[in-house]
mmCIF file of C-alpha atoms and ligand atoms in Angstrom:
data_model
loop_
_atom_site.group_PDB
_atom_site.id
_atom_site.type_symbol
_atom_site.label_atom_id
_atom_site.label_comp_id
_atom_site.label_asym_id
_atom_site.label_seq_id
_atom_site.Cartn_x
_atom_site.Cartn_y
_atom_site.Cartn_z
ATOM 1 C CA UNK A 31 144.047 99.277 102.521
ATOM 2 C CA UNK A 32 140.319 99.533 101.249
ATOM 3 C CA UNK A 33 138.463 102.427 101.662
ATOM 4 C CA UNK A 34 135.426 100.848 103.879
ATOM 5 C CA UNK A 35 136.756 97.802 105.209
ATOM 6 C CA UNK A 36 133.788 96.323 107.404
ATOM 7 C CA UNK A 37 134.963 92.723 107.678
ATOM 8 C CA UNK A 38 135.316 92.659 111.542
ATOM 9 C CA UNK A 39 131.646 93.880 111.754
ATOM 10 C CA UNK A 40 128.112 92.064 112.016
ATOM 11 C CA UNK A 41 125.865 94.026 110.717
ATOM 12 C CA UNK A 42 121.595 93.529 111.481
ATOM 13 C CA UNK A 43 119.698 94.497 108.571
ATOM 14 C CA UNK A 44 116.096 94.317 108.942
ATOM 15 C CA UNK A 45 113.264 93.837 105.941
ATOM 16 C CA UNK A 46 116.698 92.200 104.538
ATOM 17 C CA UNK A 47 114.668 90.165 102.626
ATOM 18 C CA UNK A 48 113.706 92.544 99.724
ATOM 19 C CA UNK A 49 114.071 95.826 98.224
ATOM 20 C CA UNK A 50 115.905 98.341 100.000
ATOM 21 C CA UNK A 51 116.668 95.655 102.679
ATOM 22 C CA UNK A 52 117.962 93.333 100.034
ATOM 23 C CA UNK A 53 120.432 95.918 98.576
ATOM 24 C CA UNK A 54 121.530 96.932 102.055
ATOM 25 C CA UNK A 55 122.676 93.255 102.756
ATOM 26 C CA UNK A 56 124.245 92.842 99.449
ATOM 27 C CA UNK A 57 126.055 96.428 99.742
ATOM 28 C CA UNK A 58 127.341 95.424 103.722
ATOM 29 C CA UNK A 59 128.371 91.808 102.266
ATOM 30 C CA UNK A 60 130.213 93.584 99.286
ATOM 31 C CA UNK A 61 132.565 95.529 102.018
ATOM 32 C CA UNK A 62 132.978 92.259 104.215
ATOM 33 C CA UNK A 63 130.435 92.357 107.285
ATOM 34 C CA UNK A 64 128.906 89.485 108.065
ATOM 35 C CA UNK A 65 125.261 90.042 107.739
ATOM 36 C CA UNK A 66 122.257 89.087 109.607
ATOM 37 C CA UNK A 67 119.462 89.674 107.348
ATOM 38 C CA UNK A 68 115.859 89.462 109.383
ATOM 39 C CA UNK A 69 112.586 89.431 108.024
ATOM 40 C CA UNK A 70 109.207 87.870 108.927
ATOM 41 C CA UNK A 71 109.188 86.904 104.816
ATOM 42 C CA UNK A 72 110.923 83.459 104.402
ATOM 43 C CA UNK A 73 112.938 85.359 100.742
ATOM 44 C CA UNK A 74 115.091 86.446 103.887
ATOM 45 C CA UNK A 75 117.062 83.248 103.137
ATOM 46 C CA UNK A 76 117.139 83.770 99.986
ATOM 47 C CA UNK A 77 119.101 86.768 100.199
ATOM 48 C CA UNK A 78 121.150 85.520 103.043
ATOM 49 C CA UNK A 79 122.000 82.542 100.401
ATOM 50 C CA UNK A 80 122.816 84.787 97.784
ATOM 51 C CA UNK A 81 125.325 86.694 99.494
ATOM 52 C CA UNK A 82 126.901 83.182 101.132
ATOM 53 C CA UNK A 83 127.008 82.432 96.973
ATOM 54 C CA UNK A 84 128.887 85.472 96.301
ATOM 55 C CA UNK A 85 131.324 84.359 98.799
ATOM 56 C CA UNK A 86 130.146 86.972 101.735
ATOM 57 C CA UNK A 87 129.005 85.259 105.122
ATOM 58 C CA UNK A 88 125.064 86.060 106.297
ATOM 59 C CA UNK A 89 122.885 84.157 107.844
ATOM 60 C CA UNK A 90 119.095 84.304 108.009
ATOM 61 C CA UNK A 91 116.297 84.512 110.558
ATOM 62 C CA UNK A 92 112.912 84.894 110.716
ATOM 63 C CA UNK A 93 111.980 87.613 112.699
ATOM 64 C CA UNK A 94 108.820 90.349 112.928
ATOM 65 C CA UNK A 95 110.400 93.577 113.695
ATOM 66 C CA UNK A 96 106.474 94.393 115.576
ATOM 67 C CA UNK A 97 106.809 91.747 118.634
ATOM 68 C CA UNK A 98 109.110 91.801 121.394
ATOM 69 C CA UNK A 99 109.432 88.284 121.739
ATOM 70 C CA UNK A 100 110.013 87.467 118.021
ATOM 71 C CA UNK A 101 113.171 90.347 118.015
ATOM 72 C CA UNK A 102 114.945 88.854 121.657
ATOM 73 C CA UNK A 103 114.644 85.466 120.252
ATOM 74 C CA UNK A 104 116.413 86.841 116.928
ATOM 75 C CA UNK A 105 118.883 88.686 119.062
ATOM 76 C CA UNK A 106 119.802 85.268 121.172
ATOM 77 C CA UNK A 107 120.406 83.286 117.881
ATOM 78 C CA UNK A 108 123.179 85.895 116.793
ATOM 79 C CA UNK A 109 124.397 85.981 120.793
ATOM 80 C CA UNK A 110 124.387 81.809 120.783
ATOM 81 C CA UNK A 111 126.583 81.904 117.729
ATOM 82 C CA UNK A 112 129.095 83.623 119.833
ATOM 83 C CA UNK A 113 128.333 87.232 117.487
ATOM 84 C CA UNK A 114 127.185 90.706 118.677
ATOM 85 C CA UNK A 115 125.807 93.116 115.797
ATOM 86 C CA UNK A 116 128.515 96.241 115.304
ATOM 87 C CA UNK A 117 125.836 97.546 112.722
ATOM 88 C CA UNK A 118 122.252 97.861 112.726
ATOM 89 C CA UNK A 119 119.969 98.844 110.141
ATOM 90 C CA UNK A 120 116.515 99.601 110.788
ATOM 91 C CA UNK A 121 114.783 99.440 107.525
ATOM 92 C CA UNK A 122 111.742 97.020 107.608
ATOM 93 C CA UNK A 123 108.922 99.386 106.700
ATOM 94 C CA UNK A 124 105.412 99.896 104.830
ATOM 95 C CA UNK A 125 102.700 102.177 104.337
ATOM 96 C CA UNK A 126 99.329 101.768 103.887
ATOM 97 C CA UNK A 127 96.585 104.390 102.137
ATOM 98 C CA UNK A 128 94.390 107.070 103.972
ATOM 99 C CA UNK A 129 93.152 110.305 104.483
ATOM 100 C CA UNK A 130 93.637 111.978 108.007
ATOM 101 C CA UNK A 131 89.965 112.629 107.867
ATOM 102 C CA UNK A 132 89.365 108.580 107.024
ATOM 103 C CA UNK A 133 92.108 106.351 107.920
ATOM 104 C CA UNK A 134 91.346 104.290 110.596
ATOM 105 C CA UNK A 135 93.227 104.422 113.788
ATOM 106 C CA UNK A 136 94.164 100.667 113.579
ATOM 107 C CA UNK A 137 95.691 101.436 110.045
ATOM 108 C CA UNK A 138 97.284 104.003 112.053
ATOM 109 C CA UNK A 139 98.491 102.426 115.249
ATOM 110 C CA UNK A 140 99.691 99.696 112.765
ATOM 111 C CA UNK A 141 101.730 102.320 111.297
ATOM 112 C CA UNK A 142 103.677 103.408 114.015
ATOM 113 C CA UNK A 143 104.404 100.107 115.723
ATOM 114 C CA UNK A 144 106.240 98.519 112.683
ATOM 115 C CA UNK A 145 108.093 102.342 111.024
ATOM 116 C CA UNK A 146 108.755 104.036 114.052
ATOM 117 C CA UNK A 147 108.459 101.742 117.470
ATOM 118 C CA UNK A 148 109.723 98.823 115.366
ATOM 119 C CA UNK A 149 113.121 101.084 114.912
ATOM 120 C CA UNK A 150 113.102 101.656 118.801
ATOM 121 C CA UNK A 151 113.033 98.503 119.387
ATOM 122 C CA UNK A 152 115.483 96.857 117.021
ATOM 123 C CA UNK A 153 117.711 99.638 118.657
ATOM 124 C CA UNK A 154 117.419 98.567 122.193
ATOM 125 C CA UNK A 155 117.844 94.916 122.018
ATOM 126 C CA UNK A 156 120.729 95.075 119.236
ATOM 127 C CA UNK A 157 122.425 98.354 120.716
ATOM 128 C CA UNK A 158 122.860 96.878 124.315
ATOM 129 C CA UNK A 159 125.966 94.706 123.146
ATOM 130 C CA UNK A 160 127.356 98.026 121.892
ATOM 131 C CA UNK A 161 126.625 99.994 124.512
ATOM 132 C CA UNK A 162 128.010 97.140 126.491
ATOM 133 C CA UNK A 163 131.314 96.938 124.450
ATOM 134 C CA UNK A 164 131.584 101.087 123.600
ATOM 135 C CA UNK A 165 131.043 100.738 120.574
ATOM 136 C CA UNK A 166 128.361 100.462 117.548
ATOM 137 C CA UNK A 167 126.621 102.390 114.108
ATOM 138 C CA UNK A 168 122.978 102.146 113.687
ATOM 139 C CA UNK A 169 121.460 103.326 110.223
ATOM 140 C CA UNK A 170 117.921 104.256 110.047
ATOM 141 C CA UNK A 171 116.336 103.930 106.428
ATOM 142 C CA UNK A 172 113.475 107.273 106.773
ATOM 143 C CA UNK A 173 112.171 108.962 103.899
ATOM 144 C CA UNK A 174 111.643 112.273 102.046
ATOM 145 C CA UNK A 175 108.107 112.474 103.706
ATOM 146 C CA UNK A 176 109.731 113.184 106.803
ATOM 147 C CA UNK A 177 110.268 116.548 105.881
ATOM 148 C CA UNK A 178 107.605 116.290 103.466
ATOM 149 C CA UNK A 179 103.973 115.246 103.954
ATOM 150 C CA UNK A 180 103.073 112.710 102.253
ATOM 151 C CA UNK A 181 99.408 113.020 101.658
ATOM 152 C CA UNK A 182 96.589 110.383 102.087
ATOM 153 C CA UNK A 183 98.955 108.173 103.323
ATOM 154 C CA UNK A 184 97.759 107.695 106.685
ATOM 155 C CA UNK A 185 100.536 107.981 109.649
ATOM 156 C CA UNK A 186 103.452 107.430 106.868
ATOM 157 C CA UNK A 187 105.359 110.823 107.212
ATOM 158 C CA UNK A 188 104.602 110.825 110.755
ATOM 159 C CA UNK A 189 105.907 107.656 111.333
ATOM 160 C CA UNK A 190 109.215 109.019 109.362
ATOM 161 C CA UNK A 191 109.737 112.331 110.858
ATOM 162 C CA UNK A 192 109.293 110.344 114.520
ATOM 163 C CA UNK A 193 112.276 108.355 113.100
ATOM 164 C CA UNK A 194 114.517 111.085 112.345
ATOM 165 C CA UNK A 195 113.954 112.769 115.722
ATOM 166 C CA UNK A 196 114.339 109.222 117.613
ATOM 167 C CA UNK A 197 117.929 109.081 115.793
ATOM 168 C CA UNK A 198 118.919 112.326 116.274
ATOM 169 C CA UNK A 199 117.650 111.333 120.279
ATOM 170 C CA UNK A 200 119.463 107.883 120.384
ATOM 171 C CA UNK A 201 122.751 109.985 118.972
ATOM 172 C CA UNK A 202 122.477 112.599 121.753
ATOM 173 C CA UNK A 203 121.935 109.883 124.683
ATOM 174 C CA UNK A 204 124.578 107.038 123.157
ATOM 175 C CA UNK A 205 127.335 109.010 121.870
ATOM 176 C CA UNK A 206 128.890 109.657 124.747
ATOM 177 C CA UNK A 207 128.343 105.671 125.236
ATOM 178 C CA UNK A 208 130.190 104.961 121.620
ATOM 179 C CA UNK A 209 127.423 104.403 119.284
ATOM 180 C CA UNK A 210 126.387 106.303 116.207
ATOM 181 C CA UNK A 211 122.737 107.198 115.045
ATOM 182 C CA UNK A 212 122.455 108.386 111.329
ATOM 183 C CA UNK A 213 119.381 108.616 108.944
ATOM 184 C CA UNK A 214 119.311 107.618 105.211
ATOM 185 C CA UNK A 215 116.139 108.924 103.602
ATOM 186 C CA UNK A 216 115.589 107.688 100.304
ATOM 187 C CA UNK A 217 113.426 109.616 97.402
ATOM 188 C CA UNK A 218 111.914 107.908 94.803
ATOM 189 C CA UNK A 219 113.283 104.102 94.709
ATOM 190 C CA UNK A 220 111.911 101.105 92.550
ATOM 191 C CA UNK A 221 111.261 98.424 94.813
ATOM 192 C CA UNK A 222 108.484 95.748 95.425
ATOM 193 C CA UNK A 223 106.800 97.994 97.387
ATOM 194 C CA UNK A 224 106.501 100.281 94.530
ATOM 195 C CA UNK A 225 106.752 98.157 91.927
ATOM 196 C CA UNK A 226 103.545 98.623 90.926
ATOM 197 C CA UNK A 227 103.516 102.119 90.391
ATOM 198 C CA UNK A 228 105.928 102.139 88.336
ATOM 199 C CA UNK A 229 104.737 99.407 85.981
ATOM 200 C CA UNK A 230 102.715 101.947 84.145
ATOM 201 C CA UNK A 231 104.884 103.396 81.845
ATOM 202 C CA UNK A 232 103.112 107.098 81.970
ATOM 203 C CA UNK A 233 103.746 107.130 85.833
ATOM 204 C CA UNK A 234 107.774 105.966 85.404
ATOM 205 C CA UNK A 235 108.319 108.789 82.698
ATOM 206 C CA UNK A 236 106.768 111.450 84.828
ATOM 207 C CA UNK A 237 108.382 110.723 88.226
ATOM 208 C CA UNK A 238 111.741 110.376 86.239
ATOM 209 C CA UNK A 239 111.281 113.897 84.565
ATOM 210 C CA UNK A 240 111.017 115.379 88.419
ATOM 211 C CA UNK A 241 114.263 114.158 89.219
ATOM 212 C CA UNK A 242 117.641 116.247 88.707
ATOM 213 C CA UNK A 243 119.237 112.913 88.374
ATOM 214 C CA UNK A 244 116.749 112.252 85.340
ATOM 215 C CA UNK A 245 116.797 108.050 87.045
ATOM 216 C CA UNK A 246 114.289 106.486 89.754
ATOM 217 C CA UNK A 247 116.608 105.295 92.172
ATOM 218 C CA UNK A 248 117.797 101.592 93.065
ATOM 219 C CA UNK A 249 118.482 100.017 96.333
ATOM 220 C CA UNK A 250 122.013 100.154 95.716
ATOM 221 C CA UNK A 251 121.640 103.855 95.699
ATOM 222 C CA UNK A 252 120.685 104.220 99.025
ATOM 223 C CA UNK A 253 122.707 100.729 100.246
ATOM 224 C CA UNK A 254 126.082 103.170 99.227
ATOM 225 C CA UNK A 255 124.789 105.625 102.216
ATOM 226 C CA UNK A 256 124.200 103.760 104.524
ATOM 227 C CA UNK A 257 127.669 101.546 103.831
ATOM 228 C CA UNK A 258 129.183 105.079 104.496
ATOM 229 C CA UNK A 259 127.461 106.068 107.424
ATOM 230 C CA UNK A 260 127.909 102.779 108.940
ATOM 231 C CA UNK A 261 131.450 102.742 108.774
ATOM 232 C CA UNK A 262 134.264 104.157 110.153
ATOM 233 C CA UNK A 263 134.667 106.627 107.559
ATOM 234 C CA UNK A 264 131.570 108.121 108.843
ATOM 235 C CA UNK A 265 132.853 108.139 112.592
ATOM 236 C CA UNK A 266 132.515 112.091 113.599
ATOM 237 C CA UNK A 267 128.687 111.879 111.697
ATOM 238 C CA UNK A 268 126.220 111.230 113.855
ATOM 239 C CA UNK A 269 122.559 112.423 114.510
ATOM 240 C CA UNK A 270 122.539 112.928 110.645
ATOM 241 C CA UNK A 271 120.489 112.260 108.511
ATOM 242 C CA UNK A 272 121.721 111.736 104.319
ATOM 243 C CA UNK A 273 118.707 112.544 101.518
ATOM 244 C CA UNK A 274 119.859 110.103 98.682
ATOM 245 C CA UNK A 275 116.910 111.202 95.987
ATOM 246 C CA UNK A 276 118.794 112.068 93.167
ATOM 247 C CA UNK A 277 118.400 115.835 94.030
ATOM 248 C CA UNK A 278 114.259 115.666 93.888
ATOM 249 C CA UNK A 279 113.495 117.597 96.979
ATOM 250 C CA UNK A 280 116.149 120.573 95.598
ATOM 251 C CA UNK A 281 113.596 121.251 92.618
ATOM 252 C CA UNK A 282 111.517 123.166 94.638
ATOM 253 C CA UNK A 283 112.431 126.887 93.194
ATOM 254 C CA UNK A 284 112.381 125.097 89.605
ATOM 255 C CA UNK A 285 108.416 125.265 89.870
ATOM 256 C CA UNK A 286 108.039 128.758 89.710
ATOM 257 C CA UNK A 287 107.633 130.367 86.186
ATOM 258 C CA UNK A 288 110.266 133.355 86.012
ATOM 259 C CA UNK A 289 110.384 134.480 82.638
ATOM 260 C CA UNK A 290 114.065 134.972 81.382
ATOM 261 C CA UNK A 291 115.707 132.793 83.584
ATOM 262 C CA UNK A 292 114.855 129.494 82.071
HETATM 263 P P1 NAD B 260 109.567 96.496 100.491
HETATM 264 O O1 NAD B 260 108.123 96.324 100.867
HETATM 265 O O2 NAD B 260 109.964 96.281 99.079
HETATM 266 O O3 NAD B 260 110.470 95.605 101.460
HETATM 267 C C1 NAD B 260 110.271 95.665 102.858
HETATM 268 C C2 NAD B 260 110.770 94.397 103.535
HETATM 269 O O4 NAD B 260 110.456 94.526 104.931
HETATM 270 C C3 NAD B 260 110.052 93.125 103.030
HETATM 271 O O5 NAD B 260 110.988 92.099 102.831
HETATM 272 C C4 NAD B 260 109.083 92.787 104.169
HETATM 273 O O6 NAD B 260 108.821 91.395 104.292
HETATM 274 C C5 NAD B 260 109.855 93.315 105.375
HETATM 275 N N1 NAD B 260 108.969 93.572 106.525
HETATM 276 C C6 NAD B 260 107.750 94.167 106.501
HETATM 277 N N2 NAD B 260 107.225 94.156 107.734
HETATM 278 C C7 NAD B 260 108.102 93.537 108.538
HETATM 279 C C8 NAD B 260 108.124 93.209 109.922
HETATM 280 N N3 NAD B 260 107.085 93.492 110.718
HETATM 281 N N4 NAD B 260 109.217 92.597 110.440
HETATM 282 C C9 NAD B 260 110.261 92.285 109.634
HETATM 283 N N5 NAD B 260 110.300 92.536 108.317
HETATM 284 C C10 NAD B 260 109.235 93.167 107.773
HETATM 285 O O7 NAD B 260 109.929 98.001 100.943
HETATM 286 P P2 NAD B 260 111.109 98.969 100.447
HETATM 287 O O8 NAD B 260 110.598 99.843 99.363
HETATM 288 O O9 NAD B 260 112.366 98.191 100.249
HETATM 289 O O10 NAD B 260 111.241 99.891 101.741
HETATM 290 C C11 NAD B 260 112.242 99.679 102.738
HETATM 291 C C12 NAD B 260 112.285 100.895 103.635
HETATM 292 O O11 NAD B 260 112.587 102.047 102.832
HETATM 293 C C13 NAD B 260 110.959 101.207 104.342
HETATM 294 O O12 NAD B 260 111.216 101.669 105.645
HETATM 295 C C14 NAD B 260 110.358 102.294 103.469
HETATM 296 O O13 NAD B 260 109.455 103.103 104.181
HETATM 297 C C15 NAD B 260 111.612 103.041 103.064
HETATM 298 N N6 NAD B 260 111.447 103.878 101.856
HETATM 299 C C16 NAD B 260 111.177 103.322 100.631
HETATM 300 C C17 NAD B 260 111.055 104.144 99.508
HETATM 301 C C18 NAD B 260 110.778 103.606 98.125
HETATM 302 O O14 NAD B 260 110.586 104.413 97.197
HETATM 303 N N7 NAD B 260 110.760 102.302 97.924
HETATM 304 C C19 NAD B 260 111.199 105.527 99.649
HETATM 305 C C20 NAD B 260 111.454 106.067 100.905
HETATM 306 C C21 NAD B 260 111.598 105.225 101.990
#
């Protein structure tokens, strides 16, 4: 017997089709669930055909994580191929720059409807089949800036720290119903959204000195986590939530000069 064994599982991944997302799909695929990778980016099927080439199942739809319509018509695609998700994970996410003093309350509205309502809503329509059937795991890819602020970021931490309260909420109301609610946060991860940071070679070296784990993380990194917490293996964890940051936000005493004890 395997230690995670999640072949009898779909699993919903959302932003599947890059980055984090990607390496979520892969990492599900790699333990046997059959993934449903959504993303409103067509390299959705991309990933969904990568994982079919690996010899995994997935399948692929287009689907914007924002609109109510767009999710319910995702969610009766997996229904009309006789499926119900066992596994979601919320991970489709952004940020965009700003001050509190400047950014602009679309910027910020914009925010919160794709990191934080986007979550809620993923939950509803792909946790009523396992509230229906007793049973289900939803993962919720946060952040370190939701304990953190995150400055001139606009509603980016907010928008996290909502999401680890709304898991921590959805475990408290759907336990007793059979479904799990667990948080992944991730720290410092190379992705496309931050690709370009870390193209400048200065910038790379410096973040990597701040971590204990002396490496900028990969999606696999976090994909691991949330593998865990989405299995059964994970099935007395619930309104958790897992910081996978190589040990950055535990350097926090290491700042202060104490001569002798270097
Ligand atoms: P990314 O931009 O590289 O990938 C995000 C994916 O989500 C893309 O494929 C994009 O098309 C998709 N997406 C965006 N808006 C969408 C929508 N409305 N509907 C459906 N799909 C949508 O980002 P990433 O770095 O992989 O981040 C993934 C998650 O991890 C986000 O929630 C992010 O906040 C979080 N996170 C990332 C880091 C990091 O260092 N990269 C750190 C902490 C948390």
């Amino acid at each position: 017997m395997t230690w995670i064994d999640l072949s009898s599982n779909v699993a919903v991944v959302t932003g599947g089709g890059a980055g984090i997302g990607r390496g979520i799909a892969l990492g599900l695929a790699a333990v046997g669930a059959e993934v449903v990778v959504l993303d409103r980016d067509e390299a959705g099927s991309d990933v969904a055909a990568e994982i079919r080439g690996n010899g995994g199942r997935a399948e692929f739809f287009v689907c914007d994580v924002t609109c109510d319509d767009s999710v319910a018509w995702a969610a009766e695609q997996i229904k009309a191929r006789g499926s119900q998700a066992g596994i979601l994970v919320n991970n489709a996410g952004t940020m965009l720059p700003g001050g509190l003093d400047a950014v602009s309350m679309t910027d910020w509205d914009r925010i919160l409807s794709l990191n934080l309502t986007g979550y809620l809503r993923c939950a509803r329509v792909f946790g009523e089949p396992m509230l229906e059937r007793g049973a289900g795991a939803i993962v919720h890819v946060a952040s370190i800036s939701a304990s953190f602020p995150q400055g001139y970021s606009g509603a980016y931490s907010v928008s996290k720290a909502g999401v680890v309260m709304l898991s921590r909420q959805l475990a408290l109301e759907w336990g007793p119903r059979g479904v799990r609610s667990n948080v992944v946060s991730p720290g410092m991860i190379r992705t496309p959204m931050t690709d370009e940071i870390y193209r400048a070679p200065s910038v790379h070296e410096a973040r990597r000195a701040l971590v204990p784990a002396r490496r900028i993380g990969q999606p696999a990194d976090i994909a691991d986590a949330v593998v865990f917490l989405a299995s059964e293996r994970a099935s007395y964890i619930t309104g958790e939530e897992m910081v996978v940051d190589g040990g950055f936000t535990r350097t926090i005493m290491g700042v202060i000069p104490r001569p002798g004890f270097e």
